[in-house]
Amino acid sequence: MGFIVYSQKAHHYFCIMQQQGPIGVFDSGYGGLTVLKEIVSRLPEYDYLYLGDNARSPYGTRSYETVYQYTLQCVNWFFDQGCSLVILACNTASAKALRTIQQNDLPKIAPGKRVLGVIRPTAEVIGSYSETKEVGVLATNGTVLSESYPMEIGKFFPDVKVHQEACPMWVPLVENNEHLGHGADYFVKENLEELFEKGENIDVVLLGCTHYPLLKDKIEEYLPVGVKLISQGEIVANSLANYLVRHPEIETRCARNGKRLFYTTDSTGDFDSHGFLFYGAPVHSTHVDLGKI
Ligand code: DGL
């Protein structure tokens, strides 16, 4: 009897071990590394698998259908690598693809797996930083046009007014390592002026794109005195920590060997040299060819 109980337990343990895999972290390119950096510092014990779809970035100016197809293909790739939990560390993918994947695709392709985004955890807290109840959101065209931030922030802070400004040049500046140059000054100044024309009482500005933390110093130069600048990395990391506590059925399927693996759909040389700027530590990537859609 004792043996049967033991072997049932062992079998259960074995099944859990079998299903364990890394936590997937996805972005169209390098930006998600700014989020991964904070997640790793908050939850170092887990294994992480990062994928940057650099060959097809930027996503910010692409249609809903394209962002959805690319993101779904990447999510399926993460599932094939054994991930039970995937974080879309990309606002554009979170805004344009997450809901459809969660509601339509997951129940069919992987009912026990989870895909989370970065917009909701940010929306849950951002209003609490503001005293004037006016928040500015800087993001890609795609994220701004989706209206995801005003809608999500409205659910948690109905009295907060959200002003958005699309900054279509910022991702190309960052991806091309031009974020410290004079071109960056021009566009940062212009977009901030536009934002504050929409809402002069804004006292909190959210970097609603995971690439933008690299422009933080430059943005701060042009930000009115007293305005708080918020990046998402730490917010997402805290939210993930909380999620794992609330969802033991997912947490037990996340491997805990402290491993980090990096994949890119484009050149590994570029990814490794550029990735360091975002991740703040050496990155050694592997190329993956996802094929054509
Ligand atoms: N880093 C992505 C985001 O947070 C967007 C970059 C892109 O346009 O591909 O929105």
mmCIF file of C-alpha atoms and ligand atoms in Angstrom:
data_model
loop_
_atom_site.group_PDB
_atom_site.id
_atom_site.type_symbol
_atom_site.label_atom_id
_atom_site.label_comp_id
_atom_site.label_asym_id
_atom_site.label_seq_id
_atom_site.Cartn_x
_atom_site.Cartn_y
_atom_site.Cartn_z
ATOM 1 C CA MET A 1 0.000 0.000 0.000
ATOM 2 C CA GLY A 2 2.802 2.279 1.091
ATOM 3 C CA PHE A 3 4.561 1.508 -2.178
ATOM 4 C CA ILE A 4 1.448 2.338 -4.207
ATOM 5 C CA VAL A 5 1.081 5.689 -2.441
ATOM 6 C CA TYR A 6 4.773 6.357 -2.967
ATOM 7 C CA SER A 7 4.708 5.436 -6.637
ATOM 8 C CA GLN A 8 1.621 7.548 -7.273
ATOM 9 C CA LYS A 9 3.396 10.502 -5.691
ATOM 10 C CA ALA A 10 6.534 9.765 -7.667
ATOM 11 C CA HIS A 11 4.506 9.543 -10.859
ATOM 12 C CA HIS A 12 2.840 12.873 -10.100
ATOM 13 C CA TYR A 13 6.248 14.449 -9.426
ATOM 14 C CA PHE A 14 7.628 12.906 -12.603
ATOM 15 C CA CYS A 15 4.737 14.318 -14.667
ATOM 16 C CA ILE A 16 5.315 17.797 -13.239
ATOM 17 C CA MET A 17 9.044 17.567 -13.942
ATOM 18 C CA GLN A 18 8.313 16.380 -17.471
ATOM 19 C CA GLN A 19 6.174 19.384 -18.184
ATOM 20 C CA GLN A 20 8.527 21.976 -16.764
ATOM 21 C CA GLY A 21 9.964 24.517 -19.162
ATOM 22 C CA PRO A 22 11.292 28.069 -19.303
ATOM 23 C CA ILE A 23 9.151 31.191 -19.085
ATOM 24 C CA GLY A 24 8.931 32.651 -22.597
ATOM 25 C CA VAL A 25 9.534 36.373 -23.088
ATOM 26 C CA PHE A 26 8.737 37.837 -26.492
ATOM 27 C CA ASP A 27 9.268 41.103 -28.320
ATOM 28 C CA SER A 28 9.396 42.247 -31.922
ATOM 29 C CA GLY A 29 13.094 42.978 -31.338
ATOM 30 C CA TYR A 30 15.315 44.119 -28.504
ATOM 31 C CA GLY A 31 12.809 46.082 -26.418
ATOM 32 C CA GLY A 32 11.556 43.122 -24.402
ATOM 33 C CA LEU A 33 15.076 42.711 -23.039
ATOM 34 C CA THR A 34 14.447 45.800 -20.889
ATOM 35 C CA VAL A 35 11.531 43.900 -19.346
ATOM 36 C CA LEU A 36 13.403 40.597 -19.103
ATOM 37 C CA LYS A 37 16.212 42.404 -17.252
ATOM 38 C CA GLU A 38 13.784 43.473 -14.500
ATOM 39 C CA ILE A 39 12.013 40.099 -14.426
ATOM 40 C CA VAL A 40 15.323 38.274 -14.022
ATOM 41 C CA SER A 41 16.380 40.588 -11.237
ATOM 42 C CA ARG A 42 13.039 40.078 -9.429
ATOM 43 C CA LEU A 43 12.714 36.316 -10.115
ATOM 44 C CA PRO A 44 16.254 35.015 -10.802
ATOM 45 C CA GLU A 45 15.525 31.388 -9.972
ATOM 46 C CA TYR A 46 13.411 30.639 -13.064
ATOM 47 C CA ASP A 47 14.567 29.654 -16.562
ATOM 48 C CA TYR A 48 13.842 32.190 -19.324
ATOM 49 C CA LEU A 49 13.691 31.864 -23.076
ATOM 50 C CA TYR A 50 13.736 35.149 -25.003
ATOM 51 C CA LEU A 51 12.723 35.541 -28.635
ATOM 52 C CA GLY A 52 13.212 38.756 -30.600
ATOM 53 C CA ASP A 53 11.508 38.768 -33.996
ATOM 54 C CA ASN A 54 14.147 41.216 -35.279
ATOM 55 C CA ALA A 55 13.792 40.062 -38.889
ATOM 56 C CA ARG A 56 10.241 41.433 -38.956
ATOM 57 C CA SER A 57 10.507 44.366 -36.541
ATOM 58 C CA PRO A 58 9.252 47.014 -36.099
ATOM 59 C CA TYR A 59 5.701 45.827 -35.440
ATOM 60 C CA GLY A 60 4.502 49.309 -34.468
ATOM 61 C CA THR A 61 3.480 50.394 -37.960
ATOM 62 C CA ARG A 62 2.020 47.035 -39.094
ATOM 63 C CA SER A 63 -1.647 46.092 -39.425
ATOM 64 C CA TYR A 64 -3.632 44.196 -36.796
ATOM 65 C CA GLU A 65 -3.680 41.062 -38.933
ATOM 66 C CA THR A 66 0.075 41.068 -39.505
ATOM 67 C CA VAL A 67 0.982 41.691 -35.855
ATOM 68 C CA TYR A 68 -1.478 38.981 -34.833
ATOM 69 C CA GLN A 69 -0.097 36.415 -37.332
ATOM 70 C CA TYR A 70 3.532 37.103 -36.408
ATOM 71 C CA THR A 71 2.823 37.030 -32.673
ATOM 72 C CA LEU A 72 0.797 33.819 -32.860
ATOM 73 C CA GLN A 73 3.560 32.140 -34.835
ATOM 74 C CA CYS A 74 6.082 33.150 -32.155
ATOM 75 C CA VAL A 75 3.791 32.006 -29.333
ATOM 76 C CA ASN A 76 3.489 28.590 -31.013
ATOM 77 C CA TRP A 77 7.272 28.447 -31.236
ATOM 78 C CA PHE A 78 7.530 29.086 -27.474
ATOM 79 C CA PHE A 79 5.015 26.289 -26.835
ATOM 80 C CA ASP A 80 7.079 23.943 -29.021
ATOM 81 C CA GLN A 81 10.095 24.756 -26.816
ATOM 82 C CA GLY A 82 8.158 23.610 -23.741
ATOM 83 C CA CYS A 83 7.044 26.968 -22.304
ATOM 84 C CA SER A 84 3.781 26.911 -20.355
ATOM 85 C CA LEU A 85 3.834 30.660 -19.772
ATOM 86 C CA VAL A 86 4.693 33.327 -22.337
ATOM 87 C CA ILE A 87 4.959 37.055 -21.632
ATOM 88 C CA LEU A 88 4.434 39.371 -24.591
ATOM 89 C CA ALA A 89 6.983 41.995 -23.513
ATOM 90 C CA CYS A 90 5.861 44.157 -26.397
ATOM 91 C CA ASN A 91 3.084 46.702 -26.087
ATOM 92 C CA THR A 92 2.231 46.525 -29.767
ATOM 93 C CA ALA A 93 1.752 42.749 -29.673
ATOM 94 C CA SER A 94 -0.104 43.050 -26.361
ATOM 95 C CA ALA A 95 -2.410 45.671 -27.895
ATOM 96 C CA LYS A 96 -3.044 44.022 -31.239
ATOM 97 C CA ALA A 97 -2.741 40.271 -30.742
ATOM 98 C CA LEU A 98 -3.021 39.255 -27.085
ATOM 99 C CA ARG A 99 -6.785 39.239 -26.685
ATOM 100 C CA THR A 100 -7.411 37.181 -29.821
ATOM 101 C CA ILE A 101 -4.703 34.709 -28.843
ATOM 102 C CA GLN A 102 -6.082 34.392 -25.291
ATOM 103 C CA GLN A 103 -9.715 34.090 -26.313
ATOM 104 C CA ASN A 104 -9.664 32.311 -29.691
ATOM 105 C CA ASP A 105 -6.388 30.463 -30.092
ATOM 106 C CA LEU A 106 -5.331 29.232 -26.653
ATOM 107 C CA PRO A 107 -8.484 27.199 -25.961
ATOM 108 C CA LYS A 108 -7.822 25.309 -29.221
ATOM 109 C CA ILE A 109 -4.044 24.990 -29.350
ATOM 110 C CA ALA A 110 -2.965 24.846 -25.687
ATOM 111 C CA PRO A 111 -5.763 25.145 -23.123
ATOM 112 C CA GLY A 112 -3.400 24.616 -20.164
ATOM 113 C CA LYS A 113 -0.889 27.263 -21.233
ATOM 114 C CA ARG A 114 -0.962 30.998 -20.622
ATOM 115 C CA VAL A 115 0.024 34.119 -22.542
ATOM 116 C CA LEU A 116 0.197 37.431 -20.671
ATOM 117 C CA GLY A 117 0.867 40.973 -21.869
ATOM 118 C CA VAL A 118 2.344 44.181 -20.493
ATOM 119 C CA ILE A 119 -0.550 46.617 -20.881
ATOM 120 C CA ARG A 120 -2.884 45.343 -18.194
ATOM 121 C CA PRO A 121 -0.318 45.145 -15.353
ATOM 122 C CA THR A 122 0.797 48.664 -16.246
ATOM 123 C CA ALA A 123 -2.763 49.984 -16.393
ATOM 124 C CA GLU A 124 -3.474 48.478 -12.968
ATOM 125 C CA VAL A 125 -0.961 50.757 -11.239
ATOM 126 C CA ILE A 126 -0.146 53.772 -13.419
ATOM 127 C CA GLY A 127 -3.036 55.939 -12.157
ATOM 128 C CA SER A 128 -1.748 55.702 -8.603
ATOM 129 C CA TYR A 129 1.388 57.681 -9.528
ATOM 130 C CA SER A 130 -0.603 60.737 -10.623
ATOM 131 C CA GLU A 131 -1.854 63.572 -8.432
ATOM 132 C CA THR A 132 -3.297 65.708 -11.234
ATOM 133 C CA LYS A 133 -5.153 62.643 -12.601
ATOM 134 C CA GLU A 134 -3.685 63.251 -16.030
ATOM 135 C CA VAL A 135 -1.341 60.640 -17.463
ATOM 136 C CA GLY A 136 0.613 60.799 -20.717
ATOM 137 C CA VAL A 137 1.345 57.649 -22.709
ATOM 138 C CA LEU A 138 4.157 57.525 -25.269
ATOM 139 C CA ALA A 139 3.890 54.497 -27.547
ATOM 140 C CA THR A 140 4.034 53.162 -31.097
ATOM 141 C CA ASN A 141 1.362 54.048 -33.674
ATOM 142 C CA GLY A 142 -0.161 50.608 -33.298
ATOM 143 C CA THR A 143 -0.485 50.809 -29.521
ATOM 144 C CA VAL A 144 -1.925 54.347 -29.644
ATOM 145 C CA LEU A 145 -4.458 53.544 -32.368
ATOM 146 C CA SER A 146 -5.624 50.421 -30.521
ATOM 147 C CA GLU A 147 -6.776 52.703 -27.640
ATOM 148 C CA SER A 148 -5.723 49.885 -25.287
ATOM 149 C CA TYR A 149 -4.176 52.188 -22.679
ATOM 150 C CA PRO A 150 -7.115 54.610 -22.304
ATOM 151 C CA MET A 151 -9.501 51.612 -22.133
ATOM 152 C CA GLU A 152 -7.478 49.559 -19.653
ATOM 153 C CA ILE A 153 -6.487 52.510 -17.423
ATOM 154 C CA GLY A 154 -10.154 53.585 -17.421
ATOM 155 C CA LYS A 155 -11.136 50.239 -15.873
ATOM 156 C CA PHE A 156 -8.870 50.760 -12.841
ATOM 157 C CA PHE A 157 -8.806 54.574 -12.623
ATOM 158 C CA PRO A 158 -12.017 55.958 -14.135
ATOM 159 C CA ASP A 159 -11.125 59.482 -12.966
ATOM 160 C CA VAL A 160 -7.756 59.537 -14.763
ATOM 161 C CA LYS A 161 -7.513 61.289 -18.112
ATOM 162 C CA VAL A 162 -5.131 59.600 -20.565
ATOM 163 C CA HIS A 163 -3.330 61.593 -23.279
ATOM 164 C CA GLN A 164 -1.456 59.601 -25.909
ATOM 165 C CA GLU A 165 1.310 60.471 -28.333
ATOM 166 C CA ALA A 166 2.574 58.118 -31.027
ATOM 167 C CA CYS A 167 6.343 58.291 -31.506
ATOM 168 C CA PRO A 168 6.920 56.351 -34.747
ATOM 169 C CA MET A 169 10.577 57.370 -35.058
ATOM 170 C CA TRP A 170 11.684 56.255 -31.627
ATOM 171 C CA VAL A 171 11.885 52.492 -32.255
ATOM 172 C CA PRO A 172 13.919 52.903 -35.481
ATOM 173 C CA LEU A 173 16.250 55.304 -33.620
ATOM 174 C CA VAL A 174 16.783 52.768 -30.863
ATOM 175 C CA GLU A 175 17.031 49.722 -33.165
ATOM 176 C CA ASN A 176 19.665 51.551 -35.232
ATOM 177 C CA ASN A 177 21.679 52.629 -32.203
ATOM 178 C CA GLU A 178 20.927 56.307 -32.877
ATOM 179 C CA HIS A 179 19.178 56.959 -29.578
ATOM 180 C CA LEU A 180 22.039 59.064 -28.199
ATOM 181 C CA GLY A 181 22.486 61.139 -31.365
ATOM 182 C CA HIS A 182 21.099 64.543 -32.403
ATOM 183 C CA GLY A 183 18.287 62.941 -34.434
ATOM 184 C CA ALA A 184 16.931 61.529 -31.208
ATOM 185 C CA ASP A 185 16.911 65.022 -29.604
ATOM 186 C CA TYR A 186 14.834 66.344 -32.464
ATOM 187 C CA PHE A 187 12.154 63.661 -32.305
ATOM 188 C CA VAL A 188 12.025 63.368 -28.511
ATOM 189 C CA LYS A 189 11.540 67.131 -28.143
ATOM 190 C CA GLU A 190 8.892 67.225 -30.869
ATOM 191 C CA ASN A 191 6.835 64.315 -29.490
ATOM 192 C CA LEU A 192 6.974 65.593 -25.910
ATOM 193 C CA GLU A 193 5.832 69.047 -27.023
ATOM 194 C CA GLU A 194 2.898 67.449 -28.844
ATOM 195 C CA LEU A 195 2.001 65.389 -25.764
ATOM 196 C CA PHE A 196 2.018 68.375 -23.407
ATOM 197 C CA GLU A 197 -0.060 70.417 -25.862
ATOM 198 C CA LYS A 198 -2.739 67.735 -25.451
ATOM 199 C CA GLY A 199 -2.539 67.735 -21.649
ATOM 200 C CA GLU A 200 -0.634 70.481 -19.904
ATOM 201 C CA ASN A 201 -1.485 69.061 -16.441
ATOM 202 C CA ILE A 202 0.113 65.685 -17.090
ATOM 203 C CA ASP A 203 2.299 64.758 -14.105
ATOM 204 C CA VAL A 204 3.087 61.152 -15.074
ATOM 205 C CA VAL A 205 4.476 59.981 -18.410
ATOM 206 C CA LEU A 206 4.465 56.277 -19.206
ATOM 207 C CA LEU A 207 6.951 54.766 -21.623
ATOM 208 C CA GLY A 208 4.382 52.515 -23.303
ATOM 209 C CA CYS A 209 6.889 50.785 -25.544
ATOM 210 C CA THR A 210 9.575 48.474 -24.265
ATOM 211 C CA HIS A 211 12.198 50.085 -26.509
ATOM 212 C CA TYR A 212 11.815 53.525 -24.976
ATOM 213 C CA PRO A 213 13.748 53.016 -21.694
ATOM 214 C CA LEU A 214 16.904 53.433 -23.783
ATOM 215 C CA LEU A 215 15.786 56.991 -24.496
ATOM 216 C CA LYS A 216 15.072 57.707 -20.840
ATOM 217 C CA ASP A 217 17.952 60.147 -20.251
ATOM 218 C CA LYS A 218 17.103 62.078 -23.383
ATOM 219 C CA ILE A 219 13.391 62.183 -22.536
ATOM 220 C CA GLU A 220 14.165 63.456 -19.036
ATOM 221 C CA GLU A 221 16.108 66.370 -20.566
ATOM 222 C CA TYR A 222 12.971 67.612 -22.310
ATOM 223 C CA LEU A 223 10.386 66.706 -19.671
ATOM 224 C CA PRO A 224 8.820 69.557 -17.663
ATOM 225 C CA VAL A 225 10.189 69.739 -14.106
ATOM 226 C CA GLY A 226 8.329 67.546 -11.602
ATOM 227 C CA VAL A 227 6.838 65.142 -14.163
ATOM 228 C CA LYS A 228 7.462 61.483 -13.300
ATOM 229 C CA LEU A 229 8.722 59.179 -16.030
ATOM 230 C CA ILE A 230 7.653 55.539 -15.661
ATOM 231 C CA SER A 231 9.096 52.474 -17.454
ATOM 232 C CA GLN A 232 7.259 49.173 -17.377
ATOM 233 C CA GLY A 233 9.977 46.643 -16.547
ATOM 234 C CA GLU A 234 9.638 46.724 -12.788
ATOM 235 C CA ILE A 235 5.844 46.909 -12.911
ATOM 236 C CA VAL A 236 5.663 43.830 -15.160
ATOM 237 C CA ALA A 237 8.186 41.944 -13.013
ATOM 238 C CA ASN A 238 6.169 42.601 -9.836
ATOM 239 C CA SER A 239 2.969 41.607 -11.563
ATOM 240 C CA LEU A 240 4.537 38.351 -12.787
ATOM 241 C CA ALA A 241 5.781 37.533 -9.275
ATOM 242 C CA ASN A 242 2.256 38.043 -7.998
ATOM 243 C CA TYR A 243 0.758 35.974 -10.837
ATOM 244 C CA LEU A 244 3.032 33.017 -10.074
ATOM 245 C CA VAL A 245 1.958 33.070 -6.424
ATOM 246 C CA ARG A 246 -1.717 33.134 -7.425
ATOM 247 C CA HIS A 247 -1.331 30.419 -10.087
ATOM 248 C CA PRO A 248 0.536 27.412 -8.653
ATOM 249 C CA GLU A 249 -0.750 25.256 -11.534
ATOM 250 C CA ILE A 250 1.372 27.365 -13.902
ATOM 251 C CA GLU A 251 4.212 28.063 -11.476
ATOM 252 C CA THR A 252 4.952 24.353 -10.954
ATOM 253 C CA ARG A 253 5.469 24.056 -14.706
ATOM 254 C CA CYS A 254 8.145 26.768 -14.775
ATOM 255 C CA ALA A 255 11.665 25.324 -14.518
ATOM 256 C CA ARG A 256 13.924 26.784 -11.847
ATOM 257 C CA ASN A 257 17.536 26.307 -12.907
ATOM 258 C CA GLY A 258 18.393 29.971 -13.481
ATOM 259 C CA LYS A 259 18.992 29.368 -17.236
ATOM 260 C CA ARG A 260 18.634 32.122 -19.839
ATOM 261 C CA LEU A 261 18.419 31.415 -23.565
ATOM 262 C CA PHE A 262 18.181 34.051 -26.285
ATOM 263 C CA TYR A 263 16.862 33.569 -29.811
ATOM 264 C CA THR A 264 16.510 35.989 -32.689
ATOM 265 C CA THR A 265 14.936 35.635 -36.116
ATOM 266 C CA ASP A 266 17.731 37.836 -37.556
ATOM 267 C CA SER A 267 21.514 38.125 -37.205
ATOM 268 C CA THR A 268 22.920 36.775 -33.939
ATOM 269 C CA GLY A 269 25.947 39.093 -34.174
ATOM 270 C CA ASP A 270 23.716 42.166 -34.237
ATOM 271 C CA PHE A 271 21.510 40.770 -31.518
ATOM 272 C CA ASP A 272 24.415 40.048 -29.190
ATOM 273 C CA SER A 273 26.145 43.398 -29.616
ATOM 274 C CA HIS A 274 22.960 45.449 -29.486
ATOM 275 C CA GLY A 275 21.178 43.266 -26.933
ATOM 276 C CA PHE A 276 23.751 44.156 -24.302
ATOM 277 C CA LEU A 277 22.498 47.771 -24.295
ATOM 278 C CA PHE A 278 18.981 46.627 -23.443
ATOM 279 C CA TYR A 279 19.733 43.726 -21.130
ATOM 280 C CA GLY A 280 22.703 45.261 -19.358
ATOM 281 C CA ALA A 281 24.636 41.974 -19.436
ATOM 282 C CA PRO A 282 26.222 39.831 -22.159
ATOM 283 C CA VAL A 283 23.761 38.127 -24.484
ATOM 284 C CA HIS A 284 24.634 35.065 -26.630
ATOM 285 C CA SER A 285 21.846 34.339 -29.051
ATOM 286 C CA THR A 286 20.901 31.546 -31.436
ATOM 287 C CA HIS A 287 19.251 32.123 -34.798
ATOM 288 C CA VAL A 288 15.798 30.690 -35.434
ATOM 289 C CA ASP A 289 14.098 30.670 -38.819
ATOM 290 C CA LEU A 290 10.352 30.769 -38.334
ATOM 291 C CA GLY A 291 9.717 30.512 -42.079
ATOM 292 C CA LYS A 292 7.164 32.467 -44.052
ATOM 293 C CA ILE A 293 3.559 32.972 -43.006
HETATM 294 N N1 DGL B 1 8.852 47.124 -28.275
HETATM 295 C C1 DGL B 1 7.571 47.135 -28.887
HETATM 296 C C2 DGL B 1 6.520 47.738 -27.986
HETATM 297 O O1 DGL B 1 6.646 47.688 -26.814
HETATM 298 C C3 DGL B 1 7.407 47.777 -30.220
HETATM 299 C C4 DGL B 1 8.485 47.852 -31.139
HETATM 300 C C5 DGL B 1 8.025 47.738 -32.560
HETATM 301 O O2 DGL B 1 7.447 48.678 -33.124
HETATM 302 O O3 DGL B 1 8.278 46.664 -33.077
HETATM 303 O O4 DGL B 1 5.539 48.264 -28.428
#
